[in-house]
Coordinates of C-alpha atoms in Angstrom, one line a residue:
X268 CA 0.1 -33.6 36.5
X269 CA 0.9 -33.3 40.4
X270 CA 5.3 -32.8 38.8
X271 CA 3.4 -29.8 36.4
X272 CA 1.6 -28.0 39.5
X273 CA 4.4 -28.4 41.5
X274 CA 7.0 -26.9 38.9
X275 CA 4.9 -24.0 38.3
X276 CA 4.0 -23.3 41.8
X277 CA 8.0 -23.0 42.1
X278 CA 7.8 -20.4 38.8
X279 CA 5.5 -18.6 40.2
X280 CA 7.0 -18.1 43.3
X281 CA 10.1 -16.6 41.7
X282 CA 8.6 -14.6 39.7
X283 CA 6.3 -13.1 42.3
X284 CA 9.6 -12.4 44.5
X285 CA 11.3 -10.7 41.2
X286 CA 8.1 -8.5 41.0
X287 CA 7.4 -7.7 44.6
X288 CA 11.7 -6.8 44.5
X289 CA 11.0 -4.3 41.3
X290 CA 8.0 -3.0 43.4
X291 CA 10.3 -2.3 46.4
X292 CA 12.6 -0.3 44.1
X293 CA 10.3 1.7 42.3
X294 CA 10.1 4.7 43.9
X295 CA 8.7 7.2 41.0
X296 CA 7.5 7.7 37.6
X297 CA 11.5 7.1 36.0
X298 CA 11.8 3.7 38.0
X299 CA 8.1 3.1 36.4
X300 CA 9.2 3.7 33.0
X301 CA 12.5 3.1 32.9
X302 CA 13.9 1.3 35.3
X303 CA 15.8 4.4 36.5
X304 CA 18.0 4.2 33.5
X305 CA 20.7 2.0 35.3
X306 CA 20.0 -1.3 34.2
X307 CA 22.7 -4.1 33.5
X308 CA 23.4 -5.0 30.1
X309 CA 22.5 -8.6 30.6
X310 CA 19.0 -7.7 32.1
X311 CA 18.3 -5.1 29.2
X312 CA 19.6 -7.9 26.1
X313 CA 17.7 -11.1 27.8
X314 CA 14.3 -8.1 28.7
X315 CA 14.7 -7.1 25.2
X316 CA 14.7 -10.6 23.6
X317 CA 12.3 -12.0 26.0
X318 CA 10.0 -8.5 25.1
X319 CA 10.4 -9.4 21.2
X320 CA 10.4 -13.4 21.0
X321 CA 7.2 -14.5 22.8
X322 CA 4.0 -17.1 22.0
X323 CA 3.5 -15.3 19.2
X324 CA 7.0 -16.3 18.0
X325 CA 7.4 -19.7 19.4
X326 CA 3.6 -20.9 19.0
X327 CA 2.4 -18.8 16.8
X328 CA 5.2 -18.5 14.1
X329 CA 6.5 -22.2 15.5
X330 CA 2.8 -23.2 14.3
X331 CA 3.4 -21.7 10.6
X332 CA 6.6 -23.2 10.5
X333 CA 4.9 -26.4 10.6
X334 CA 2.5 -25.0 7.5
X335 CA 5.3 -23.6 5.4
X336 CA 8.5 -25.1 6.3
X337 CA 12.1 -23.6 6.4
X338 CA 11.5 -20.6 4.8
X339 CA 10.7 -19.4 7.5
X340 CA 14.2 -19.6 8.7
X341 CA 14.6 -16.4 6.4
X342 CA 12.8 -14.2 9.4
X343 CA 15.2 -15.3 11.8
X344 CA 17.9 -14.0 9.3
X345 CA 15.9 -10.8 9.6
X346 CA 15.7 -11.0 13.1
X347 CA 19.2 -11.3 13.5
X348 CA 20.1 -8.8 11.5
X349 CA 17.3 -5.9 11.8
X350 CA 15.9 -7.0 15.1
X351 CA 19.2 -7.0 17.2
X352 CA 22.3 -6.1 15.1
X353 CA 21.0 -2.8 13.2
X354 CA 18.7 -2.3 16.6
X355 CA 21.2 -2.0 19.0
X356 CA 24.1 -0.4 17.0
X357 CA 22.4 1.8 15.0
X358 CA 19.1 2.8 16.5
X359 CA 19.9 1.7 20.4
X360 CA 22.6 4.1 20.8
X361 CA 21.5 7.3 18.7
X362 CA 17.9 6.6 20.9
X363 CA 19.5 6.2 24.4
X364 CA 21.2 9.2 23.8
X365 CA 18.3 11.6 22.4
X366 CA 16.0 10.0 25.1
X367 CA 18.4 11.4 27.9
X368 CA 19.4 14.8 26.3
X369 CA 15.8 15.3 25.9
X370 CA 14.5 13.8 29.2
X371 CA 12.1 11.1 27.5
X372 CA 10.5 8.4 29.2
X373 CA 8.4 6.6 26.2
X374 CA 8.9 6.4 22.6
X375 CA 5.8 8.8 21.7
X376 CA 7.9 11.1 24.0
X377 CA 10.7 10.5 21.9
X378 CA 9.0 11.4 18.8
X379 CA 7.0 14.4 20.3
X380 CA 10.1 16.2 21.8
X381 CA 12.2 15.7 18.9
X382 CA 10.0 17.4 16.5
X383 CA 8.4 19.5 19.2
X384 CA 4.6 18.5 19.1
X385 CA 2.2 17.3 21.1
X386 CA 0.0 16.1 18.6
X387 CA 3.0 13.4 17.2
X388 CA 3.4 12.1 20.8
X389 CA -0.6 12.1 21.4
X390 CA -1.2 10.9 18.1
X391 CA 1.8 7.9 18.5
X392 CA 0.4 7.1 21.7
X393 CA -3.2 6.8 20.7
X394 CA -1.9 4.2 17.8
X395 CA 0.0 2.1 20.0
X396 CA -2.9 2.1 22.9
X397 CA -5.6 1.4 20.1
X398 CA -4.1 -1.3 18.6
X399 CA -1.1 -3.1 20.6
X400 CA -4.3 -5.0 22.6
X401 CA -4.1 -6.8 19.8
X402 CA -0.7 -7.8 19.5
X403 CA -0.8 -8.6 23.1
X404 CA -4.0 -10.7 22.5
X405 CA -2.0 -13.2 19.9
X406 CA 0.6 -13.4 23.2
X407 CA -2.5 -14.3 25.3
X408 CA -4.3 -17.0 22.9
X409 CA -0.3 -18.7 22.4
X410 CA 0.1 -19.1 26.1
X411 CA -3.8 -20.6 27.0
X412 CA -3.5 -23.1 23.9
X413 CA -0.5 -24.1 25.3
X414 CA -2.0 -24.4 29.1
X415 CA -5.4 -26.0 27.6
X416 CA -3.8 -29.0 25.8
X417 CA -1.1 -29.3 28.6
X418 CA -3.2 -29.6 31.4
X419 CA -6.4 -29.6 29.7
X420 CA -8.2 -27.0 31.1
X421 CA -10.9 -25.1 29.6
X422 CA -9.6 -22.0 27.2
X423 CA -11.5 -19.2 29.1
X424 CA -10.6 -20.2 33.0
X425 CA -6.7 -20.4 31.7
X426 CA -7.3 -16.9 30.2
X427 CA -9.0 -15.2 33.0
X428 CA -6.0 -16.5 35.1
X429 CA -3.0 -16.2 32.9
X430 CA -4.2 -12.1 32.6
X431 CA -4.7 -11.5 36.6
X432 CA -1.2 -13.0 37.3
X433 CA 0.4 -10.5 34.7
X434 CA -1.2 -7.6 36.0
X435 CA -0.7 -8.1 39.5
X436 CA 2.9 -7.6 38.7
X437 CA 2.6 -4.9 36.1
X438 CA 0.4 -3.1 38.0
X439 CA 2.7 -2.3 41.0
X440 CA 5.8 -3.3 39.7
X441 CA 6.3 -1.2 36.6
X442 CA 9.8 -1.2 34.1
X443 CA 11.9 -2.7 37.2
X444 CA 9.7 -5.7 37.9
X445 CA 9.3 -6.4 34.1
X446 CA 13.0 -6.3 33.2
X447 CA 14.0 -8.4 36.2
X448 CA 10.9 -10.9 35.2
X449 CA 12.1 -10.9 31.9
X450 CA 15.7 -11.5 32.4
X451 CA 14.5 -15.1 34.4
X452 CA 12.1 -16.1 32.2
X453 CA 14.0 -15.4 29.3
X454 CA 16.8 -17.6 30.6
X455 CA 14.5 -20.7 31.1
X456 CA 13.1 -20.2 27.4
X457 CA 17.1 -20.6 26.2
X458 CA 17.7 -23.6 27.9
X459 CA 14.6 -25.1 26.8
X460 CA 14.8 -24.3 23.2
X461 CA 18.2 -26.1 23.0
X462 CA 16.9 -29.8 24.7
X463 CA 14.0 -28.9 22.2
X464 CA 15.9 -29.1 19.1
X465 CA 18.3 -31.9 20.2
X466 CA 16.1 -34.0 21.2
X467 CA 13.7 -33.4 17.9
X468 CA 16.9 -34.3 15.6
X469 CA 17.2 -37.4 17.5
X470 CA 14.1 -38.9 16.8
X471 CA 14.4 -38.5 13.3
X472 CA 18.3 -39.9 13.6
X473 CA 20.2 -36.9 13.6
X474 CA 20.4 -33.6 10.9
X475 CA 20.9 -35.1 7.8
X476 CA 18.5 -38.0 8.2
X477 CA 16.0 -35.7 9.1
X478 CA 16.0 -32.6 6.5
X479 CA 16.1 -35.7 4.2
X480 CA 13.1 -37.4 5.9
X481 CA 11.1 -34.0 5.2
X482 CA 11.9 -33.3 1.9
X483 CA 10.6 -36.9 1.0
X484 CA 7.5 -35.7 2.2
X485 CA 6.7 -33.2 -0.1
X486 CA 4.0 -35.0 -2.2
X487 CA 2.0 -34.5 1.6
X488 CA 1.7 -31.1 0.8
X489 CA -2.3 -30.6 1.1
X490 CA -3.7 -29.8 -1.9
X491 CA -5.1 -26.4 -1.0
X492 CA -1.2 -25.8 0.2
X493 CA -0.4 -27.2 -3.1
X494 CA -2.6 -24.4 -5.3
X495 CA -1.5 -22.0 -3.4
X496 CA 2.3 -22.0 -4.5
X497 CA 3.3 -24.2 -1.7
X498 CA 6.6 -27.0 -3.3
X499 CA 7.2 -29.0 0.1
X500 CA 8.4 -27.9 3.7
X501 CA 12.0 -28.1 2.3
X502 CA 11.2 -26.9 -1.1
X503 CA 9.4 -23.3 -0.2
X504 CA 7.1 -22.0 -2.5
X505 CA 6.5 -21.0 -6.2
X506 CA 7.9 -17.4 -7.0
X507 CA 5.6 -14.6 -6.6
X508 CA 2.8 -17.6 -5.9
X509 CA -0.3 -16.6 -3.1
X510 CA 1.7 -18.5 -0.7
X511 CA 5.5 -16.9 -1.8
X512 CA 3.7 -13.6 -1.3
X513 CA 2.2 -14.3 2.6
X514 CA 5.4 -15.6 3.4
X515 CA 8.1 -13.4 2.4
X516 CA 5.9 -9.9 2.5
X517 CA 4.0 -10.2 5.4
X518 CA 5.9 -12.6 7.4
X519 CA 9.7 -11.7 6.6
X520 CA 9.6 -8.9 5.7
X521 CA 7.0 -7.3 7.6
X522 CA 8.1 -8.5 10.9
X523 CA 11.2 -8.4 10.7
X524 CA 11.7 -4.6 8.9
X525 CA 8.6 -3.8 11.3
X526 CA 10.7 -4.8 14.7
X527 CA 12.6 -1.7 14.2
X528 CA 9.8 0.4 15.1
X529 CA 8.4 -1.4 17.8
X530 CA 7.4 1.0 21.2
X531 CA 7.9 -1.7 23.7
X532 CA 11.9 -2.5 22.4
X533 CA 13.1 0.8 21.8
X534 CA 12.0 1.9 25.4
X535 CA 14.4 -0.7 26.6
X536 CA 16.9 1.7 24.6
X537 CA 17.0 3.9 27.3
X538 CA 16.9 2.3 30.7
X539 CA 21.0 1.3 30.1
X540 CA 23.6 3.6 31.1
X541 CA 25.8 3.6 28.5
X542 CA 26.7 2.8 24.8
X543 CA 28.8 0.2 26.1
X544 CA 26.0 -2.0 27.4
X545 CA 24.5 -1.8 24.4
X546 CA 27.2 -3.5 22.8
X547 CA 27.3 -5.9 25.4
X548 CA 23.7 -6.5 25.0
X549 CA 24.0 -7.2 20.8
X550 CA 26.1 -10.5 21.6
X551 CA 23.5 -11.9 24.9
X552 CA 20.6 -10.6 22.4
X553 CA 22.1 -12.5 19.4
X554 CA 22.3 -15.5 20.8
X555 CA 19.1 -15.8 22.7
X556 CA 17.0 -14.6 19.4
X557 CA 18.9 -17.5 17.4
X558 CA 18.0 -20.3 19.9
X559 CA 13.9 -19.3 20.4
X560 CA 12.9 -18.2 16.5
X561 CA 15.7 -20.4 14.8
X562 CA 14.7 -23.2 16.6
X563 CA 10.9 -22.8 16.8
X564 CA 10.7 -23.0 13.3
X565 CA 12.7 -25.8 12.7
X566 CA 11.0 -27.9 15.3
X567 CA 7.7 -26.3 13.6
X568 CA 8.8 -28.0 9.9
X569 CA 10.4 -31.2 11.2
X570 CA 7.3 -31.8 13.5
X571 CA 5.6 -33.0 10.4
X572 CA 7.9 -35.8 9.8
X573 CA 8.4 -36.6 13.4
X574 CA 4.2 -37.1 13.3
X575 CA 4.1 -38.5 10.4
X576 CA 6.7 -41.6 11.4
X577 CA 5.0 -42.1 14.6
X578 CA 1.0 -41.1 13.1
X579 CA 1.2 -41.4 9.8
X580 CA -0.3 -37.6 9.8
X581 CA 1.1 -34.0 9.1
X582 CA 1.2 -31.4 11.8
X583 CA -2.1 -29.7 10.7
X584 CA -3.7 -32.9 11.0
X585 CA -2.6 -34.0 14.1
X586 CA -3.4 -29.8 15.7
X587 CA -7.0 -30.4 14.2
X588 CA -6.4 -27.3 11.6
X589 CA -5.5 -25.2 13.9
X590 CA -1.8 -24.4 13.5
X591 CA -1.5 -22.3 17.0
X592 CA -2.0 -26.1 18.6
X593 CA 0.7 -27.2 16.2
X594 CA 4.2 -26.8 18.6
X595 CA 1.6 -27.7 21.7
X596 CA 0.4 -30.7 20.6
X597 CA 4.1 -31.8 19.5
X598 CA 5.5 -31.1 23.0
X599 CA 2.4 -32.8 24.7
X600 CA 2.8 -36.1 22.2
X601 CA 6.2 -36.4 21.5
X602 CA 8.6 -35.2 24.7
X603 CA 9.1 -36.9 27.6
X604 CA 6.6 -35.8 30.7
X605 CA 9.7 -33.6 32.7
X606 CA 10.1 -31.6 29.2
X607 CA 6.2 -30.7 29.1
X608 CA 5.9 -29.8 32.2
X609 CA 9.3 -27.3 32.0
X610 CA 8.6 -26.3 28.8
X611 CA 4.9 -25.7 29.8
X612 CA 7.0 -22.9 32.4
X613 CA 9.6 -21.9 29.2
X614 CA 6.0 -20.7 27.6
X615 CA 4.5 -18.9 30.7
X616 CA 8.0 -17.2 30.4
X617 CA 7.7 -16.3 26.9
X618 CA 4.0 -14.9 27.1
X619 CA 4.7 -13.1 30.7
X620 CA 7.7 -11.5 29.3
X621 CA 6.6 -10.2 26.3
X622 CA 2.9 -9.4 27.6
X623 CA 4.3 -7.3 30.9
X624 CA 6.2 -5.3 28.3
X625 CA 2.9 -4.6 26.1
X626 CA 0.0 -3.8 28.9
X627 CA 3.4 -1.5 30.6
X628 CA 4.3 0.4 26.8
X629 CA 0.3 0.3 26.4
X630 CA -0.6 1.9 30.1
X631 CA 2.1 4.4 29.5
X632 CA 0.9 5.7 25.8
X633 CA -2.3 6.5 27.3
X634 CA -1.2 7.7 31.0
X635 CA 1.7 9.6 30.1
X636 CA 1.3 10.2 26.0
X637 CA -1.9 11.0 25.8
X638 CA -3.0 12.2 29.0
X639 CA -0.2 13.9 30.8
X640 CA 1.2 15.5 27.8
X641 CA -0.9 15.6 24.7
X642 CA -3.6 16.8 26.6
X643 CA -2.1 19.1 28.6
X644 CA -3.3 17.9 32.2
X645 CA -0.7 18.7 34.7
X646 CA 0.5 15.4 36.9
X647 CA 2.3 17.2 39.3
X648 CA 3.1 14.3 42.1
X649 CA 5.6 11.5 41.5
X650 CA 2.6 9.6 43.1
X651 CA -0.4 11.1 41.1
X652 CA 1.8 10.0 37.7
X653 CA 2.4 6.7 38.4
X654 CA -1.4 6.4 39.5
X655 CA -2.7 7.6 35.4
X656 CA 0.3 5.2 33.8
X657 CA -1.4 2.4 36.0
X658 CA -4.9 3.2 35.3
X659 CA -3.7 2.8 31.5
X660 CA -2.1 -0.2 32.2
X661 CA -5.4 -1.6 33.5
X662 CA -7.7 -0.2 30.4
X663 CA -4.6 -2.2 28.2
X664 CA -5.1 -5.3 30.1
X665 CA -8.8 -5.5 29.8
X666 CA -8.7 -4.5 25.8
X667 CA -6.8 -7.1 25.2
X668 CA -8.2 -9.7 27.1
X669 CA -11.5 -8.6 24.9
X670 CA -9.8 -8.9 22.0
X671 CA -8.5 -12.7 22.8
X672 CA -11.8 -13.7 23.2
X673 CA -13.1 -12.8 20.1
X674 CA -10.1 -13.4 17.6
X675 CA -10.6 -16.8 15.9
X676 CA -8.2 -19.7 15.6
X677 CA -4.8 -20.0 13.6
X678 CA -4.5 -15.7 14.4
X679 CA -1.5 -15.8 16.3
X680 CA 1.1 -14.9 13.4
X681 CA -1.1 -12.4 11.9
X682 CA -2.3 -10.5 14.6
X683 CA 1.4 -10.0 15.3
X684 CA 2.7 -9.1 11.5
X685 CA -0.3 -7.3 11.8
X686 CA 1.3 -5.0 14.6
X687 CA 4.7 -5.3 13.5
X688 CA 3.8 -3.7 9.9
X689 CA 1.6 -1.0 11.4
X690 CA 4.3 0.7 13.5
X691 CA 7.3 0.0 10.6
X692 CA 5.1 1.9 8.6
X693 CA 3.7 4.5 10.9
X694 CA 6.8 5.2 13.1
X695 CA 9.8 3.6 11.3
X696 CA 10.8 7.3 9.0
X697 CA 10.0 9.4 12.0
X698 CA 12.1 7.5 14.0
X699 CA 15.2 6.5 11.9
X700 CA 15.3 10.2 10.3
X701 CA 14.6 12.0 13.3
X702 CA 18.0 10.2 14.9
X703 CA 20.3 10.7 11.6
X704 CA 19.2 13.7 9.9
X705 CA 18.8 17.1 11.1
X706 CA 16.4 18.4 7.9
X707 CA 13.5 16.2 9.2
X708 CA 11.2 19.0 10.2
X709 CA 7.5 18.2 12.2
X710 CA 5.5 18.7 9.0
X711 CA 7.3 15.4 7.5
X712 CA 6.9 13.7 10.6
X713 CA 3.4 14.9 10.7
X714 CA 2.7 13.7 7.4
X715 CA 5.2 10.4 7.8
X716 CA 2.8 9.0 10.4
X717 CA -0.4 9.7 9.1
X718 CA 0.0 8.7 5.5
X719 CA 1.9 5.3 6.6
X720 CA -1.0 4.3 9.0
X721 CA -3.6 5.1 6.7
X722 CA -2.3 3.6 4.0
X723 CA -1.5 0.6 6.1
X724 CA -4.9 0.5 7.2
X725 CA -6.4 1.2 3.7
X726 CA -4.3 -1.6 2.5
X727 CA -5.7 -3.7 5.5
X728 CA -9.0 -2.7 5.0
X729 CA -9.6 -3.1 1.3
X730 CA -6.6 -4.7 -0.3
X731 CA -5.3 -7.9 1.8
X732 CA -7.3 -10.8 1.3
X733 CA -7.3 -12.5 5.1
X734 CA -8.1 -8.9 7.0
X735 CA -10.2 -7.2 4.1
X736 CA -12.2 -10.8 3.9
X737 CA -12.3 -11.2 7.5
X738 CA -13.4 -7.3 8.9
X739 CA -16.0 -7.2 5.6
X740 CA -15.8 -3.4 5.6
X741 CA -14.9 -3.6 1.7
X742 CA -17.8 -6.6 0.9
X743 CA -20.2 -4.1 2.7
X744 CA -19.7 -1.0 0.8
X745 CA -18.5 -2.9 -2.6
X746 CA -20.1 -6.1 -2.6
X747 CA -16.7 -8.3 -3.1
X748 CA -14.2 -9.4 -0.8
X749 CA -11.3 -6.8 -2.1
X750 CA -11.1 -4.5 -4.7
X751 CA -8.7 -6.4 -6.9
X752 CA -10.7 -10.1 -6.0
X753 CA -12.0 -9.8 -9.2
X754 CA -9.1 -8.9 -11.5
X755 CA -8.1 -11.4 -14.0
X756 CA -6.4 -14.8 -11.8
X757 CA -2.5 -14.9 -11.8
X758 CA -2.1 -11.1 -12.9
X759 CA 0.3 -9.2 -10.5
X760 CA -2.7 -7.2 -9.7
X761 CA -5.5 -10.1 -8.5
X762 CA -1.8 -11.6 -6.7
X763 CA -1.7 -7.8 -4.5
X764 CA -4.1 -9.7 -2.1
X765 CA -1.3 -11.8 -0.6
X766 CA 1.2 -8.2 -0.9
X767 CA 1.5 -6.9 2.7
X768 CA 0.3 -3.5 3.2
X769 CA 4.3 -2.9 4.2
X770 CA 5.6 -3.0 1.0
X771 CA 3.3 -0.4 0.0
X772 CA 2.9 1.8 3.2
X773 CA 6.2 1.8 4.1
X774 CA 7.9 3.7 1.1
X775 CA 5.2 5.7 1.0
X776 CA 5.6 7.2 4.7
X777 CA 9.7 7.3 3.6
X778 CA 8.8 9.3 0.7
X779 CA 6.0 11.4 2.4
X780 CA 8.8 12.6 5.1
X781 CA 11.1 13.4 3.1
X782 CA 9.7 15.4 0.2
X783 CA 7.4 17.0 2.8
X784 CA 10.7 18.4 4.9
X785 CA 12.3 19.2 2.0
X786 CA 9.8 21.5 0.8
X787 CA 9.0 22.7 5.0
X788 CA 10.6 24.7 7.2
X789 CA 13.2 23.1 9.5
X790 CA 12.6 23.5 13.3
X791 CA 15.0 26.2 15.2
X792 CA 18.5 25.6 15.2
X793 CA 19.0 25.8 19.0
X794 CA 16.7 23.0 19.4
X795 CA 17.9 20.4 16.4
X796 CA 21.7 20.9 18.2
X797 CA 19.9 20.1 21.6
X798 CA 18.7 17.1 20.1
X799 CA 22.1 16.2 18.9
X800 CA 23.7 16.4 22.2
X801 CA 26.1 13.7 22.9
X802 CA 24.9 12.0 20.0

């Protein structure tokens, strides 16, 4: 205990520095949200990946790993790909450049000035305000599960505390004190993730031995696993079974299409100088999102054999059934003391990182989105500006600390696919076809992010079996769980339950903004070649 306090005393210390030195050079509202657009490549890739591979990623998605096995690996293939190749190259530069030919400071801003309208950038704003709480909430429960069965203090005091540490630094710090945060924090999470998955493989005698180990394991499977598609953690799942469905829709492909549209990472966009960090950034980035998703979900599979040689019990078992406890309880039973304690700090980094990014993106879309420009209020000092963004920041903070109080166990995961699949389908053809074609007019963007949220939430609300069950809007006003619950079992339209609303809601919004600008008129010419500057 006394090696745990004092290692985190140390952490904190650093980080307080990091955030007191962003708070020093933060001298108006671009330093607040962005940094002042001159920040290293290293910083930007290690803030970026730090921003997008959190908790929610490592014990949350860690945790689901140790539920559903190595398919799982399949998101990191997405993450990869989407999430940092695709990001950086195609959307990074294209963004970087539009953000400074159009003076943009937030990615509702980015959106508004594009198509000209304040309702798209209020509108944006109000979505990500309203409902990245959440998000940040899953980040919140995956850091004080790991803090309450490290040092076994009680859930609520590690929440309370975990929150005010954040915001002291996010508070006065802004965009400069979060990237430099980021870039430290993200750098412990690498290192630990690699002694992680070395030192798991040895237990179980090295690679081979232990894939092999797991796949004998497959008659373990529980039984409700079993019904629901599930062939063993090696195995994967039954084709177009309950289980296939969760996994590949909502978790693959969900997240991982959904990263593309995510507020808090395509900020980062802009606070570089040039395309040629970005390029610099896709190799730093690439490597850092292989070491925490790939190995968090392998250490979330092979944790079963690992506790079943030393237990004789699963990893659901041994977390109580509550998979966020999963990766915890493996790195509080397994690894030596030193490891718990440092990787106690790897998992302050991950949360801190990625949670100083949402309360800053969520402060913003209400101080400057909402506020300062879709309701016309004039902020006319540097001073008075940065005062509303931190006022939002503060509203964020205490939303989402509500909503991790009241979300129930085993959330992490979908909180966050949850968040993920809302922007890919609100924000992902305003965003990609606003930066590649110049037909997209303001009525398809208008009608691109309406229709994909609402049907995303319709989806949510009345359609997918865990949300529809768990909100109870659609047993109130029908009298049955979902409206397809009672269509004939095994049809492809009772199995639409598992479907996540992104396979619906996202072509829809595609389809929505383009036949709608097809048919609209464009916006003037003088401003579509202004938005193509540089580009």
């Amino acid at each position: 205990m006394a090696i745990k306090l004092l290692t985190t005393l140390a952490y904190f210390a650093i980080v307080f520095y990091l955030g007191y030195k962003g708070w020093k050079e933060t001298k108006g509202a671009s330093d607040y949200m962005l940094a002042g657009r001159r920040v290293n490549p290293f910083v930007m890739a290690m803030s970026y990946g730090a921003t997008f591979i959190s908790t929610s990623a490592i014990i949350g998605f860690g945790g689901a790993a140790g539920l559903f096995g190595f398919p799982l690996l399949w998101l990191t293939v997405f993450n990869l790909s989407f999430g940092i190749f695709i990001a950086m190259i195609f959307f990074g530069k294209r963004t970087r450049r539009m953000g400074l030919a159009l003076n943009c400071h937030t990615f509702p801003e980015l959106l508004g000035k594009r198509y000209q309208s304040r309702f798209i950038q209020g509108f944006s704003g109000g979505v990500i305000f309203m409902f990245i709480p959440v998000y940040a909430a899953a980040v919140l429960i995956g850091i004080c599960r790991m803090v309450e069965v490290s040092l076994g203090l009680p859930y609520t005091w590690v929440l309370l505390g975990v929150t005010a540490i954040i915001a002291l630094y996010v508070i006065t710090g802004g965009m400069k004190a979060v990237m430099y945060t980021d870039a430290f924090q993200g750098s412990i999470m690498a290192v630990m993730m690699l002694i992680l998955i070395c030192y798991t493989y040895s237990m179980l005698g090295g690679v081979t031995e232990a894939h092999q180990a797991l796949t004998d394991m497959a008659q373990l499977m529980p039984e409700k696993l079993q019904k629901g598609g599930m062939l063993g953690w090696t195995q994967g799942s039954v084709p177009f079974s309950p289980l296939w469905l969760t996994i590949y829709t909502t978790i693959v492909y969900g997240v991982g299409i959904g990263v593309l549209a995510q507020p808090q990472l395509a900020v980062r966009y802009m606070t570089v100088p040039g395309d040629r960090e970005l390029n610099r950034a896709v190799l730093y980035g690439g490597i850092f999102i292989l070491l925490m998703t790939g190995v968090a979900f392998i250490v979330g599979a092979l944790s079963n054999a690992v506790f079943f040689k030393e237990f004789g019990k699963i990893s659901i078992a041994m977390a109580g059934g509550n998979i966020d406890k999963i990766i915890p309880t493996f790195i509080e039973t397994m690894m030596p003391p030193w490891f718990s304690a440092i990787f106690l700090l790897a998992m302050f980094a991950a949360a801190m990182s990625t949670l100083s990014s949402q309360f800053h993106v969520g402060g913003t879309s209400l101080g400057h989105d909402i506020y300062a420009r879709a309701m016309r209020t004039r902020v006319r000092a540097a001073g008075n500006s940065m005062a509303v963004n931190q006022m939002g920041v503060v509203i964020t903070i205490l939303a989402s600390l509500v909503w991790a109080w009241v979300l129930p166990e085993s959330v992490i995961a979908r909180a966050t696919a949850f968040f993920f699949g809302l922007c890919g389908a609100a924000f992902l053809p305003a965003y990609l076809l606003g930066l590649y074609w110049k037909g997209m007019t303001k009525a398809g963007a208008k009608f691109s992010i309406i229709g994909g949220f609402i049907a995303s939430m319709l989806w949510l609300l009345f359609i997918h079996e865990k949300e529809a069950a768990s909100i109870g809007l659609c047993q109130l006003l029908f009298g049955k769980t979902t409206l397809v619950a009672d269509a004939a079992k095994g049809s492809w339209i009772f199995l639409l339950q598992w479907v996540d609303p992104n396979v619906v809601a996202l072509p829809l919004s595609f389809l929505l903004a383009w036949g709608v600008s097809a048919f609209s008129t464009s916006l003037a010419d003088e401003h579509v070649e202004a938005c193509w500057q540089n580009c």
